[in-house]
Short mmCIF file of C-alpha atoms in Angstrom, two decimals:
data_model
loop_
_atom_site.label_atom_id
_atom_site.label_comp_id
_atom_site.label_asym_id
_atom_site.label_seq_id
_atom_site.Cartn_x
_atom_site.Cartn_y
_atom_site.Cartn_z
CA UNK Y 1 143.54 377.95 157.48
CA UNK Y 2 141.93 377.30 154.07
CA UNK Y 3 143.61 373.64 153.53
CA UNK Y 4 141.96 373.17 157.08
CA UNK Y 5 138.79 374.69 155.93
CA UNK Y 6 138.33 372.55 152.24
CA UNK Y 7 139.06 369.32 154.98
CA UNK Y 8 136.24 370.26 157.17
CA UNK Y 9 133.81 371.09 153.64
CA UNK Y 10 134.88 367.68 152.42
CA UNK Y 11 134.55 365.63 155.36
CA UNK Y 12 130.59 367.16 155.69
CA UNK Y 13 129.92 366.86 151.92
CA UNK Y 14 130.92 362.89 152.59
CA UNK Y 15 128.76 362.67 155.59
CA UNK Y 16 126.01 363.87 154.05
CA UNK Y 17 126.88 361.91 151.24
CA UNK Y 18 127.13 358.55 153.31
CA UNK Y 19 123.71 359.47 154.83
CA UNK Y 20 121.79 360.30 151.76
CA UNK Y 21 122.87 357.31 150.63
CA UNK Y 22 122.08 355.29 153.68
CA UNK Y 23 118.33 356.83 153.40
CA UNK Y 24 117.90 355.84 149.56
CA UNK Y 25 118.65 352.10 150.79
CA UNK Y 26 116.59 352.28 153.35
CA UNK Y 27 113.86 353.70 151.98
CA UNK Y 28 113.97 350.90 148.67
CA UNK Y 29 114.71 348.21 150.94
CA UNK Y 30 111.32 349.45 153.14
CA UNK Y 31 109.58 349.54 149.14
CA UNK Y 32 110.14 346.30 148.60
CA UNK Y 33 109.14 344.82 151.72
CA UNK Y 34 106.25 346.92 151.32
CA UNK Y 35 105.46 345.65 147.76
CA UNK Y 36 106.48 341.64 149.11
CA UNK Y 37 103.74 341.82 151.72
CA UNK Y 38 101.24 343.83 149.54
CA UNK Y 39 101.55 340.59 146.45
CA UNK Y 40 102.00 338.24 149.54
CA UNK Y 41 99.18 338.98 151.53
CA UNK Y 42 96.55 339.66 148.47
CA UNK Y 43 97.33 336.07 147.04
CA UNK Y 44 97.33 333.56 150.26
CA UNK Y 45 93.81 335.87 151.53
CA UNK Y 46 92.31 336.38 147.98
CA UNK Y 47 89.37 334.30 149.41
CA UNK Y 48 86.36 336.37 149.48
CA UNK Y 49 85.26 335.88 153.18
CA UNK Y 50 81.86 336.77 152.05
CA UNK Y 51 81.63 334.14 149.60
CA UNK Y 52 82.89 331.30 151.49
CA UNK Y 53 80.02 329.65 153.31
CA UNK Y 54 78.14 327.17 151.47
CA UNK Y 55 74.80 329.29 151.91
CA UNK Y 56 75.88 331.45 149.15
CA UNK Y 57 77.35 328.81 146.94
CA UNK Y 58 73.37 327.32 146.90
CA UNK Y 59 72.30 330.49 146.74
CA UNK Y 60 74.28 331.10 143.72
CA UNK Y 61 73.52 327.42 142.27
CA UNK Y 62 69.83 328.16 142.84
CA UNK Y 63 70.04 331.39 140.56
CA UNK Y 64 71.53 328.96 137.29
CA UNK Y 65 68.14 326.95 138.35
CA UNK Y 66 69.86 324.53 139.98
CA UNK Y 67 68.44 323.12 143.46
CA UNK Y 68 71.06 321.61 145.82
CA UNK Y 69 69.00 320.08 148.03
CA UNK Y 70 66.69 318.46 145.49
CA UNK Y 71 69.71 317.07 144.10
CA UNK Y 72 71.64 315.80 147.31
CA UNK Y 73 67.89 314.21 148.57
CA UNK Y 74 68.36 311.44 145.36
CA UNK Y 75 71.45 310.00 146.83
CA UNK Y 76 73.15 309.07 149.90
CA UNK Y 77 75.46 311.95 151.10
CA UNK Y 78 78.08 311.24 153.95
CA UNK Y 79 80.01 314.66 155.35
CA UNK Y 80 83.15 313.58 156.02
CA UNK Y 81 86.36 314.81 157.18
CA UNK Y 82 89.67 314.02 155.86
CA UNK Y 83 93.05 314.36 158.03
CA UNK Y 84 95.18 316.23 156.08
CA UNK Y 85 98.79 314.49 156.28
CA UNK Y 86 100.73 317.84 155.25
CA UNK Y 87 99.09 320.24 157.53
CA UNK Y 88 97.60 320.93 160.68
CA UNK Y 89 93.68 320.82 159.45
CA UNK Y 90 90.85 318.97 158.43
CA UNK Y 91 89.26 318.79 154.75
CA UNK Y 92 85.41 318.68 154.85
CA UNK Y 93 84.05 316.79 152.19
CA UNK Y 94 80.81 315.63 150.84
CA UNK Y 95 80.71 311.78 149.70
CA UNK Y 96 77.74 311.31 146.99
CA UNK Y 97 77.01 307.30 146.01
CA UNK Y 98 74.23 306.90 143.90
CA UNK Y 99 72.98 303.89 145.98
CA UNK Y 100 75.26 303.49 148.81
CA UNK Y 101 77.99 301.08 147.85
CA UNK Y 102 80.97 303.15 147.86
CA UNK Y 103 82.75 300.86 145.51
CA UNK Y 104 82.11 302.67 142.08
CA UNK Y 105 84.26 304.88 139.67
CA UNK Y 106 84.59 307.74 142.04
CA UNK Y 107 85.35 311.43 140.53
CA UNK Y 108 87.39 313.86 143.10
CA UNK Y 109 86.52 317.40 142.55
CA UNK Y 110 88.21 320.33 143.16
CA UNK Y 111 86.52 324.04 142.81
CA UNK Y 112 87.91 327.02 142.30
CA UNK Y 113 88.87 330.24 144.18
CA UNK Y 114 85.73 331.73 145.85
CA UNK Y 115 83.98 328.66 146.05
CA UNK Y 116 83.55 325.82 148.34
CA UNK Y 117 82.38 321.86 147.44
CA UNK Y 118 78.75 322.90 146.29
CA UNK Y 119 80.68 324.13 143.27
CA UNK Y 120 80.99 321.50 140.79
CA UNK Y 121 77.36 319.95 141.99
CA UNK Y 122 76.32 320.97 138.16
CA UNK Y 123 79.14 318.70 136.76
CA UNK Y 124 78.59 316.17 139.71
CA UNK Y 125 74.88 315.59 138.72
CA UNK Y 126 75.84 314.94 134.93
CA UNK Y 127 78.43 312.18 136.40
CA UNK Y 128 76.21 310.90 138.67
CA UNK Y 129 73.93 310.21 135.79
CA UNK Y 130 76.48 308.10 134.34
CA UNK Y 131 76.80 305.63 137.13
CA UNK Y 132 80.03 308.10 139.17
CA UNK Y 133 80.42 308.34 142.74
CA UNK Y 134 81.71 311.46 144.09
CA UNK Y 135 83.81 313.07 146.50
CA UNK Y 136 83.64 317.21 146.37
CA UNK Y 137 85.57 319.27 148.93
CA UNK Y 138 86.29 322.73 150.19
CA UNK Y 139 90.11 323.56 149.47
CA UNK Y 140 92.48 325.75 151.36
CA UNK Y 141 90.83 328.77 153.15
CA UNK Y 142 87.71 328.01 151.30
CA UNK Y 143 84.04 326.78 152.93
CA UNK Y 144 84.86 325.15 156.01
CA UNK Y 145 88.61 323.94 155.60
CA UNK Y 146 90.63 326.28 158.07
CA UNK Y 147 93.73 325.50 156.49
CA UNK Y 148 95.17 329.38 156.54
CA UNK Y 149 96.60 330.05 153.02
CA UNK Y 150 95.11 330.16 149.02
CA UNK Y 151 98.21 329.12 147.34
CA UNK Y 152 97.14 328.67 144.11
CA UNK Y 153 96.71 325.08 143.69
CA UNK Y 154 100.70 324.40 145.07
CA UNK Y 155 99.35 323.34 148.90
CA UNK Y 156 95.95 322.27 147.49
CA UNK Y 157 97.71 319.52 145.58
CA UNK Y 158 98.24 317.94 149.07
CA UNK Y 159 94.91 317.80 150.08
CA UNK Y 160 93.85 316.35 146.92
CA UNK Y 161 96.02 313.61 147.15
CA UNK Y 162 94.39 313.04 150.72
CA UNK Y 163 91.42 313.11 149.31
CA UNK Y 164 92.36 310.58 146.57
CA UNK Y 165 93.83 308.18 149.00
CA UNK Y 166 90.48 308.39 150.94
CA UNK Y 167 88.33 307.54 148.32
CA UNK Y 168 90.87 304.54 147.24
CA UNK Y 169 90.50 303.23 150.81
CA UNK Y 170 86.42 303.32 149.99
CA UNK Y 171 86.31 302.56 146.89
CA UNK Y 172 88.88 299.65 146.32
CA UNK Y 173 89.97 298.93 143.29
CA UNK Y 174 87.52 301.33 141.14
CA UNK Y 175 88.46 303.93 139.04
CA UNK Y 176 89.49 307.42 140.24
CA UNK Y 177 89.29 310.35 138.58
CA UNK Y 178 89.63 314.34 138.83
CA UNK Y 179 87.61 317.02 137.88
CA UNK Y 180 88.90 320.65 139.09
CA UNK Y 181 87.96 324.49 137.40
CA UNK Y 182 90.26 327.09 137.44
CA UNK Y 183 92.37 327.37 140.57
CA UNK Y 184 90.80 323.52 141.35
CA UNK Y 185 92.32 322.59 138.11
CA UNK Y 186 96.11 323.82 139.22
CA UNK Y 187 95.35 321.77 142.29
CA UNK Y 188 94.79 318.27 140.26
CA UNK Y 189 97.69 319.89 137.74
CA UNK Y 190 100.10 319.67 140.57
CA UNK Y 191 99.41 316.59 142.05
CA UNK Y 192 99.71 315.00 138.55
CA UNK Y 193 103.33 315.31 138.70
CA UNK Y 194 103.84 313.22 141.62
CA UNK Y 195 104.58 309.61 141.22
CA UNK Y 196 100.79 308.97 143.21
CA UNK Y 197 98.81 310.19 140.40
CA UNK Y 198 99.99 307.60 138.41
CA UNK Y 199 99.54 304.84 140.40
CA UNK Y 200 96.39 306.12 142.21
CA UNK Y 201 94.52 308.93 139.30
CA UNK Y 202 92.59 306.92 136.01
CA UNK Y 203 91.43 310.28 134.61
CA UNK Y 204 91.51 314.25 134.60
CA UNK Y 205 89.34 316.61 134.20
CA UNK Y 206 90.63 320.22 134.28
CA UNK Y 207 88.15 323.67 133.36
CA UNK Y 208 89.17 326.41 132.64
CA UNK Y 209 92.68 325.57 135.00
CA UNK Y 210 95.25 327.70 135.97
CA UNK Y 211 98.43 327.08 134.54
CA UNK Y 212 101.26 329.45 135.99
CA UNK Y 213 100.90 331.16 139.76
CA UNK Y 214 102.81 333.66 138.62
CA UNK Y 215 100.79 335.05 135.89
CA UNK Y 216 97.70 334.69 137.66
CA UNK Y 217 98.84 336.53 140.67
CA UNK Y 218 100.01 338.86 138.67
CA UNK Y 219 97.48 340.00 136.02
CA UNK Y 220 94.33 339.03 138.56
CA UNK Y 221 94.80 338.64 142.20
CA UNK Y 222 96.91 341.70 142.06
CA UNK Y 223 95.43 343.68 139.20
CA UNK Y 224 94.49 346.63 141.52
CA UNK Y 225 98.31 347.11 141.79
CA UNK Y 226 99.01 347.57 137.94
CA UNK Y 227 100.56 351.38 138.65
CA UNK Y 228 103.85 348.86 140.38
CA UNK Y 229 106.05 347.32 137.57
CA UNK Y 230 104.96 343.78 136.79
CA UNK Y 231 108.59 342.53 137.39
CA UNK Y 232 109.58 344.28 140.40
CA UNK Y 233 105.84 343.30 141.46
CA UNK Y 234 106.57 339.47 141.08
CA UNK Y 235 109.85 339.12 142.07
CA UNK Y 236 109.00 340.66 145.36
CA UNK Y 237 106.31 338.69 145.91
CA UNK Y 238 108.15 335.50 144.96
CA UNK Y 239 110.55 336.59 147.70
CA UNK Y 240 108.15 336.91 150.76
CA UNK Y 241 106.36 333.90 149.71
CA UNK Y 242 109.63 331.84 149.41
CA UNK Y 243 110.66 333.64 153.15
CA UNK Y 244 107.16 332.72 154.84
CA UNK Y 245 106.20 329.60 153.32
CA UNK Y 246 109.05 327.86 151.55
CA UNK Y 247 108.18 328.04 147.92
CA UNK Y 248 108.94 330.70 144.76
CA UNK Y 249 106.55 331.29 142.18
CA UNK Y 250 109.06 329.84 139.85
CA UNK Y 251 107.56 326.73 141.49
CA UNK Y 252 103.96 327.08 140.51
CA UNK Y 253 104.18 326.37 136.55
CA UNK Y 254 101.81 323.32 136.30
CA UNK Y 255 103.31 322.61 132.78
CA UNK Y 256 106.05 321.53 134.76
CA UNK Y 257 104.46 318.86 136.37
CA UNK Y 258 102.12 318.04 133.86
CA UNK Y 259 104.95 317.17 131.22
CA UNK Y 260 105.43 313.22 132.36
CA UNK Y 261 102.06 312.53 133.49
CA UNK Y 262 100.76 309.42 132.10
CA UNK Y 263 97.23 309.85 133.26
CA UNK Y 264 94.77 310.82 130.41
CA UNK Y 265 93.97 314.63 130.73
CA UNK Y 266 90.60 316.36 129.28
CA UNK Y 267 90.68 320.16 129.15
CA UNK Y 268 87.86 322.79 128.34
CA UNK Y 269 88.73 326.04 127.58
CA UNK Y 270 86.86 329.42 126.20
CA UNK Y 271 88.12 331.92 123.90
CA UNK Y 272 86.14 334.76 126.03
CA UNK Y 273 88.40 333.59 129.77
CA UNK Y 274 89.29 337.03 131.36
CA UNK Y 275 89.86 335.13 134.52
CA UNK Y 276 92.06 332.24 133.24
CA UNK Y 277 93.11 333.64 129.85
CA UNK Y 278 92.60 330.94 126.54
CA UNK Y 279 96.61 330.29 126.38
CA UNK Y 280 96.92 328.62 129.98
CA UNK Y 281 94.48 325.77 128.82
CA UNK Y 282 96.61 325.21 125.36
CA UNK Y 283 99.97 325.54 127.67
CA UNK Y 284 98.43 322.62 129.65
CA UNK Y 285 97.34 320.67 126.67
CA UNK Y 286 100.87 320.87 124.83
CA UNK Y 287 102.68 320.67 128.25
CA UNK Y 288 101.52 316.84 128.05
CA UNK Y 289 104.30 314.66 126.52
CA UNK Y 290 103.02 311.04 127.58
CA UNK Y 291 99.63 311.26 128.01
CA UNK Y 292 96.00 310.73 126.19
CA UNK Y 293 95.37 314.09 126.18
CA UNK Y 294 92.33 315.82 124.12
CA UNK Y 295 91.49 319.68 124.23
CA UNK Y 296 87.97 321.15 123.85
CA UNK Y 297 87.69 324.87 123.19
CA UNK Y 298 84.43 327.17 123.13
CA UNK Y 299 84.22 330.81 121.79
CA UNK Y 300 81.32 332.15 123.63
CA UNK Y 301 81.33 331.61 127.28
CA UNK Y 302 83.02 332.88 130.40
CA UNK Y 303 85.27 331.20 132.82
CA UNK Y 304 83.96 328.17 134.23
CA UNK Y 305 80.82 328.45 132.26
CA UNK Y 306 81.19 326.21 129.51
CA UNK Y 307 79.19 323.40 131.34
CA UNK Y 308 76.19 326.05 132.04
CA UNK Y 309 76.39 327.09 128.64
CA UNK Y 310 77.08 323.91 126.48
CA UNK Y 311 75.60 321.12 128.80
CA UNK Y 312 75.43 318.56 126.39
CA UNK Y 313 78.40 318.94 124.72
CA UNK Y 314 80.16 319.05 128.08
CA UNK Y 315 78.57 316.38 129.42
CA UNK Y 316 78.83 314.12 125.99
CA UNK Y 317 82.76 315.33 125.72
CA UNK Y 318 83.47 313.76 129.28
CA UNK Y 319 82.17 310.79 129.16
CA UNK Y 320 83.92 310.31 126.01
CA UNK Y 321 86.66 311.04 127.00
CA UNK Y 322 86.56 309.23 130.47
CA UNK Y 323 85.19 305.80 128.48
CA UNK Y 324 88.01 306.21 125.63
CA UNK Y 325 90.54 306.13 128.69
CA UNK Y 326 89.34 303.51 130.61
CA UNK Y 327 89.79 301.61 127.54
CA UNK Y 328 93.68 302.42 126.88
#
């Protein structure tokens, strides 16, 4: 009666066992689906909704002094829409020529997140003044391109290379540059590790870029999340994004694609970035192996402000830069 009793105690202990363990699994497996989705969805939607129209990038440009309208009224503008060849969507665009023959050095330019193709107007107008054509337009998710996901510059490199192949359809045989800020300059890091950039891509401009979609997902798209463990954080996210869209953040190093380039690279950095921090401009720089490549670094202003803040120097250091490669 007692052997038969210990039997029975045993057989419970090891159900209870069996389901306590069952209910740990469950519940970590349901914790890290829970903390996939949470890094998923807050990276692909980190677009501020509010922010997207192009009324409040003017509105914002008209607070730096800076009047979009006078400055689109001194040139012919064409609003154009590309077909983009990797996904199902259009990518608005606004076409500046100085005096209406397309077939000038063109710059393609690429903003960053929260803003739309009114962004790099500032810039725009300084290369205008040089005798540049250019073609500015709203990325992923961003002003009126309904493409559905932010991915950090990965699926932006595709439109860019649209774009690109638009202007060299317009613009012949004319020089074709880049100039992209922050997430903008991921986008033109990306595409400059394709074998198009070096056929199609004279120059590159890149502000304040991104270098690695993991870091930046990590320490500022999901920086309300610090209480999960950065690791456990990343890799989960890595997973859902690889499950939903096809691609790891392992992917999203642009050093990796930079490192071959041939096309000449400029990049401006500041020592005060809390957005992009200082080292992802050097990791760019020293990514380069086979490249004219040239580095400018300022102490004093914040992300993407360096051209509101040192206009001349900015302005001077491009064209530089853009003159000295044209030469090579």
């Amino acid at each position: 009666m007692a052997h038969k009793y210990i039997n029975m105690k045993k057989k419970k202990t090891r159900k209870i066992t069996a389901i306590v363990i069952i209910c740990v699994l469950v519940l970590s497996g349901a914790a890290c689906a829970a903390a996939g989705i949470y890094v998923y969805d807050v990276s692909v939607h980190a677009v501020n909704q509010e922010r997207r129209p192009l009324a409040c990038k003017k509105e914002s440009l008209a607070r730096h002094g800076f009047d979009v309208d006078a400055f689109e009224a001194q040139y012919h503008v064409d609003v154009v829409e590309i077909p983009s060849t990797f996904d199902d969507h259009m990518i608005p665009a606004n076409y500046l020529s100085i005096d209406g023959d397309w077939k000038r050095d063109t710059v393609v330019m690429a903003h960053g997140l929260n803003g739309n193709r009114l962004t790099g107007y500032p810039v725009a107008k300084m290369l205008m003044a040089h005798g540049y054509n250019i073609l500015t337009y709203d990325q992923r998710d961003s002003g009126e391109n309904q493409a559905k996901y932010m991915t950090c510059g990965f699926w932006e490199s595709k439109d860019f290379k649209d774009c690109v192949d638009y202007v060299r359809q317009r613009a012949g045989e004319s020089q074709i540059g880049g100039w992209g800020s922050s997430i903008g300059g991921a986008t033109i890091g990306f595409y400059l590790g394709t074998k198009e950039a070096q056929q199609n891509l004279d120059f590159a401009i890149l502000d304040c870029p991104v270098s690695d979609m993991e870091e930046i997902i990590d320490v500022f798209l999901t920086r309300k999340a610090a209480w999960l463990p950065g690791s456990f954080k990343m890799k989960m996210g890595s997973l859902a994004t690889w499950l939903r869209l096809g691609y790891s953040y392992k992917e999203g190093n642009v050093c990796d694609y930079v490192r071959e380039t041939t096309v000449p690279v400029l990049v401006f950095n500041t020592k005060k970035d809390r957005v992009t921090p200082y080292h992802m401009g050097i990791d760019i720089y020293r990514a380069m192996e086979n490249n004219k490549k040239k580095i400018v670094t300022v102490e004093d202003s914040s992300h993407t402000d360096i051209y509101w803040d040192h206009g001349e120097m900015y302005e001077r250091g491009m064209i530089q830069f853009i003159e000295n490669a044209a030469d090579s």
